[in-house]
Each structure stands twice: as C-alpha cells, then as structure tokens.
C-alpha cells in the first residue's frame, strides 16, 4: 500500500457533533471510503471477536479504547482498500498519541492526514442530540451517564487535537449548530478549495 498517495480527511468533533452524518454525505459526494472506528469496534463486538470482547466494557463505560488496538484495527481495515481510494476518517484520531502514531511515531505504518475538519457544536446541543439518538438507535453507550463520561473524555483527550492540527496548518473549522445541509455546504467549500490546490 502506498499510503502517502491517499487523500484523507479527518472529521473531528465531540460525540454527537454530527460526524457520522456528515461523513456519509462527504463519502458519497467525493467517492471516499467512510471509516468510523466506532463502527469498526461495534462490528468486532457484534462478531464477538477477541478484540470486540476486549472493547465491549470499555465502550459501554464511555471510555476510549487503547491507542495501539485502535490504530492496528484501523490499519488492517485501510490495507484492504484500493491503494488510491481516498478516505474520510470519522472518530479517529481521538488522542494526540493516535495522531502521532498515524504519522509513524512509535508505529510502523503511516496513515496520512490531508485535512482536518472540525465540527464545532455547543455542549448543550450535543447532549440533546445524543439523548435523541439513544432513543432512536438504542446505542448502549448513549445513556445519560456515559454521555457525560464521553464528553469528559473528549475534553481531556480529544479536544487538544484542535491546536495540534491548527499548528500544522491543516485544521478547518465548521459551525455544526445549524442544519445538516448548512454544515455540509461549509464542509464542501473547504474540500473543494483543497482539491483545487
Ligand atoms: P463513536 O461511535 O465514534 O462515538 O465510538 C464509540 C466508542 O468506540 C467510543 O466511545 C470508544 O469507546 C470507541 N472508539 C471509537 N473510536 C475510537 C478511537 N479512535 N480511539 C479510542 N476509542 C475509540
């Protein structure tokens, strides 16, 4: 795999910021592979693999899975794709350590990041969205207690990625408070501009 030739977008934001919905739309419009590490973990869980069983209680408690397990799972998945297929990464990296591993620090593989799109949504809106999703999708980790834990983990472990990628000059912020269409329009403007470069 020539990982360096892949166009890859990281969609980044708190749980409930609308990453999954936007990632689907982006993948369709730009013919990218949508990769959600949350979905990959849920798939492992559904298949009751060793990895899935390891991740189960961690996920149910709203904690983050270990960085090395997450990155190895991601890498195995990306490797199966066509070499030039671009990807949209939804929910990874979620720690600075994961971002460094994706650059090849203490990890033998490189998972390139072309641009990072940050979905900015207020905490109150995010909580309401997640409670609604809990009712609709019956996700085991969308209970009020886990939501609180996941948001706390986001603030501590994931939010620092904002300045990490801003320093690299590849962070683009989008206001995700309004409609799905409005957010998607902002994202497309950013991607179109990058693709022209
Ligand atoms: P998500 O669907 O993206 O909210 O992910 C659901 C759960 O899967 C998270 O709460 C974590 O337990 C786990 N997970 C997903 N992606 C990652 C990641 N990049 N690093 C660590 N844990 C993850």
Coordinates of C-alpha atoms and ligand atoms in Angstrom, one line a residue:
X1 CA 0.0 0.0 0.0
X2 CA 1.3 3.4 -0.9
X3 CA -0.4 5.2 2.0
X4 CA 1.1 8.5 1.1
X5 CA -0.9 8.8 -2.1
X6 CA -4.2 8.6 -0.3
X7 CA -6.3 11.7 0.1
X8 CA -7.6 11.5 3.6
X9 CA -9.9 13.8 5.6
X10 CA -10.2 13.6 9.3
X11 CA -13.6 14.7 10.6
X12 CA -13.2 15.8 14.1
X13 CA -15.6 17.0 16.8
X14 CA -17.2 15.9 20.1
X15 CA -19.5 12.9 20.3
X16 CA -22.9 14.0 18.9
X17 CA -21.4 16.7 16.8
X18 CA -22.8 15.1 13.6
X19 CA -19.6 13.5 12.4
X20 CA -21.3 10.3 11.2
X21 CA -24.0 12.0 9.2
X22 CA -21.6 14.4 7.6
X23 CA -19.0 11.7 6.9
X24 CA -21.7 9.7 5.0
X25 CA -22.5 12.7 2.8
X26 CA -18.9 13.6 2.2
X27 CA -18.1 10.0 1.3
X28 CA -20.9 9.9 -1.3
X29 CA -20.1 13.2 -2.9
X30 CA -16.3 12.8 -3.2
X31 CA -16.3 9.0 -3.6
X32 CA -14.3 8.4 -0.4
X33 CA -14.3 5.4 1.9
X34 CA -16.1 6.3 5.2
X35 CA -14.2 4.8 8.1
X36 CA -15.6 5.1 11.5
X37 CA -13.5 3.4 14.2
X38 CA -16.7 3.4 16.4
X39 CA -18.4 1.3 13.7
X40 CA -15.3 -0.9 13.3
X41 CA -15.4 -1.6 17.1
X42 CA -19.1 -2.2 17.1
X43 CA -18.6 -4.7 14.2
X44 CA -15.9 -6.5 16.2
X45 CA -18.3 -6.6 19.1
X46 CA -21.2 -8.0 17.0
X47 CA -18.9 -10.7 15.7
X48 CA -17.7 -11.5 19.2
X49 CA -14.1 -11.4 18.2
X50 CA -11.3 -11.3 20.8
X51 CA -10.9 -7.6 20.0
X52 CA -14.6 -7.0 20.3
X53 CA -14.8 -8.6 23.7
X54 CA -11.8 -6.5 24.9
X55 CA -13.5 -3.3 23.7
X56 CA -17.0 -4.2 25.0
X57 CA -16.8 -3.0 28.6
X58 CA -14.5 0.0 27.7
X59 CA -17.1 1.2 25.2
X60 CA -20.1 0.6 27.5
X61 CA -18.5 2.7 30.2
X62 CA -17.8 5.5 27.7
X63 CA -14.0 5.2 27.8
X64 CA -11.6 5.3 24.9
X65 CA -10.1 2.0 23.7
X66 CA -6.3 1.7 23.9
X67 CA -4.4 3.6 21.2
X68 CA -2.4 0.7 19.8
X69 CA -5.5 -1.6 19.5
X70 CA -7.4 1.2 17.7
X71 CA -4.6 2.1 15.3
X72 CA -3.9 -1.5 14.4
X73 CA -7.6 -2.2 13.7
X74 CA -7.7 0.9 11.6
X75 CA -4.6 0.0 9.7
X76 CA -5.8 -3.5 9.0
X77 CA -9.0 -2.0 7.6
X78 CA -7.3 0.6 5.4
X79 CA -5.0 -2.0 4.0
X80 CA -7.9 -3.9 2.5
X81 CA -8.9 -0.8 0.4
X82 CA -7.8 0.0 -3.1
X83 CA -4.4 1.9 -2.8
X84 CA -5.7 5.1 -4.3
X85 CA -9.1 5.2 -2.6
X86 CA -9.4 8.3 -0.5
X87 CA -10.7 8.0 3.0
X88 CA -12.8 10.0 5.4
X89 CA -11.9 9.2 9.0
X90 CA -14.7 9.6 11.5
X91 CA -13.8 9.3 15.1
X92 CA -10.0 8.8 14.8
X93 CA -7.6 10.1 15.8
X94 CA -9.0 10.7 19.3
X95 CA -5.8 11.3 21.2
X96 CA -2.6 13.1 20.4
X97 CA -0.9 9.7 20.8
X98 CA -3.1 8.4 18.0
X99 CA -2.4 11.4 15.8
X100 CA 1.4 10.8 16.3
X101 CA 1.0 7.1 15.6
X102 CA -0.7 8.0 12.3
X103 CA 2.4 10.0 11.4
X104 CA 4.6 7.0 12.1
X105 CA 5.7 7.9 15.6
X106 CA 6.1 4.6 17.5
X107 CA 4.0 2.9 14.9
X108 CA 5.5 1.2 11.8
X109 CA 2.8 2.5 9.5
X110 CA 1.8 5.9 8.3
X111 CA -1.8 6.9 7.9
X112 CA -1.7 10.2 6.1
X113 CA -3.9 13.2 7.0
X114 CA -4.5 15.7 4.2
X115 CA -7.0 18.0 6.0
X116 CA -8.8 18.0 9.4
X117 CA -12.4 19.4 9.6
X118 CA -13.5 20.4 13.0
X119 CA -17.3 20.4 13.6
X120 CA -17.9 23.0 16.3
X121 CA -21.2 22.4 18.2
X122 CA -22.2 23.7 21.7
X123 CA -22.2 21.2 24.5
X124 CA -25.9 21.6 25.3
X125 CA -26.9 20.8 21.7
X126 CA -24.6 17.8 21.6
X127 CA -26.2 16.4 24.8
X128 CA -29.7 16.8 23.3
X129 CA -28.7 15.2 20.1
X130 CA -27.1 12.2 21.9
X131 CA -30.2 11.7 24.1
X132 CA -32.4 11.7 21.0
X133 CA -30.1 9.2 19.3
X134 CA -30.2 7.0 22.4
X135 CA -34.0 6.7 21.9
X136 CA -33.8 6.2 18.1
X137 CA -30.9 3.8 17.8
X138 CA -30.8 2.2 21.3
X139 CA -27.0 2.6 21.4
X140 CA -25.7 1.0 24.6
X141 CA -23.2 4.0 25.1
X142 CA -25.8 6.8 24.7
X143 CA -27.1 6.7 28.3
X144 CA -27.0 10.0 30.3
X145 CA -24.1 8.7 32.5
X146 CA -22.0 7.5 29.5
X147 CA -22.7 10.6 27.6
X148 CA -21.3 12.7 30.4
X149 CA -18.2 10.4 30.5
X150 CA -17.7 10.5 26.8
X151 CA -17.9 14.3 26.7
X152 CA -15.4 14.5 29.6
X153 CA -13.0 12.1 27.8
X154 CA -13.5 14.2 24.7
X155 CA -12.5 17.4 26.5
X156 CA -9.5 15.8 28.1
X157 CA -8.1 13.5 25.4
X158 CA -9.5 14.6 22.1
X159 CA -10.0 18.4 22.2
X160 CA -6.2 19.1 22.4
X161 CA -6.1 17.8 18.8
X162 CA -7.6 21.1 17.7
X163 CA -4.4 23.1 18.4
X164 CA -2.2 20.1 17.4
X165 CA -3.6 20.2 13.9
X166 CA -4.0 24.0 13.8
X167 CA -0.2 24.3 14.4
X168 CA 0.3 22.0 11.4
X169 CA -1.9 24.4 9.3
X170 CA -4.4 21.7 8.3
X171 CA -7.3 22.4 10.6
X172 CA -10.5 23.9 9.2
X173 CA -13.4 24.9 11.5
X174 CA -17.1 24.5 10.6
X175 CA -20.1 25.6 12.6
X176 CA -22.2 22.5 13.1
X177 CA -25.0 24.0 15.1
X178 CA -27.4 24.6 12.2
X179 CA -29.0 22.2 9.7
X180 CA -27.3 19.2 8.2
X181 CA -27.3 20.9 4.8
X182 CA -25.8 24.1 6.1
X183 CA -22.9 22.2 7.8
X184 CA -22.4 20.1 4.7
X185 CA -22.2 23.2 2.5
X186 CA -19.5 24.7 4.7
X187 CA -17.5 21.4 4.5
X188 CA -17.8 21.1 0.7
X189 CA -16.4 24.6 0.3
X190 CA -13.4 23.7 2.3
X191 CA -12.8 20.4 0.5
X192 CA -13.3 21.9 -3.0
X193 CA -10.8 24.6 -2.2
X194 CA -8.3 22.0 -1.0
X195 CA -8.8 19.8 -4.1
X196 CA -8.1 22.8 -6.4
X197 CA -4.7 23.4 -4.8
Ligands
LIG1 P1 -18.1 6.5 18.3 O1 -19.1 5.8 17.6 O2 -17.1 7.2 17.4 O3 -18.7 7.5 19.3 O4 -17.2 5.5 19.1 C1 -17.9 4.6 20.1 C2 -16.8 4.1 21.1 O5 -15.8 3.4 20.4 C3 -16.1 5.2 21.8 O6 -16.8 5.7 22.9 C4 -14.8 4.5 22.2 O7 -15.0 3.6 23.3 C5 -14.6 3.6 21.0 N1 -13.7 4.3 20.0 C6 -14.1 4.7 18.7 N2 -13.1 5.3 18.1 C7 -12.0 5.4 19.0 C8 -10.7 5.9 18.9 N3 -10.2 6.5 17.8 N4 -9.9 5.7 20.0 C9 -10.4 5.1 21.1 N5 -11.6 4.6 21.2 C10 -12.5 4.7 20.2

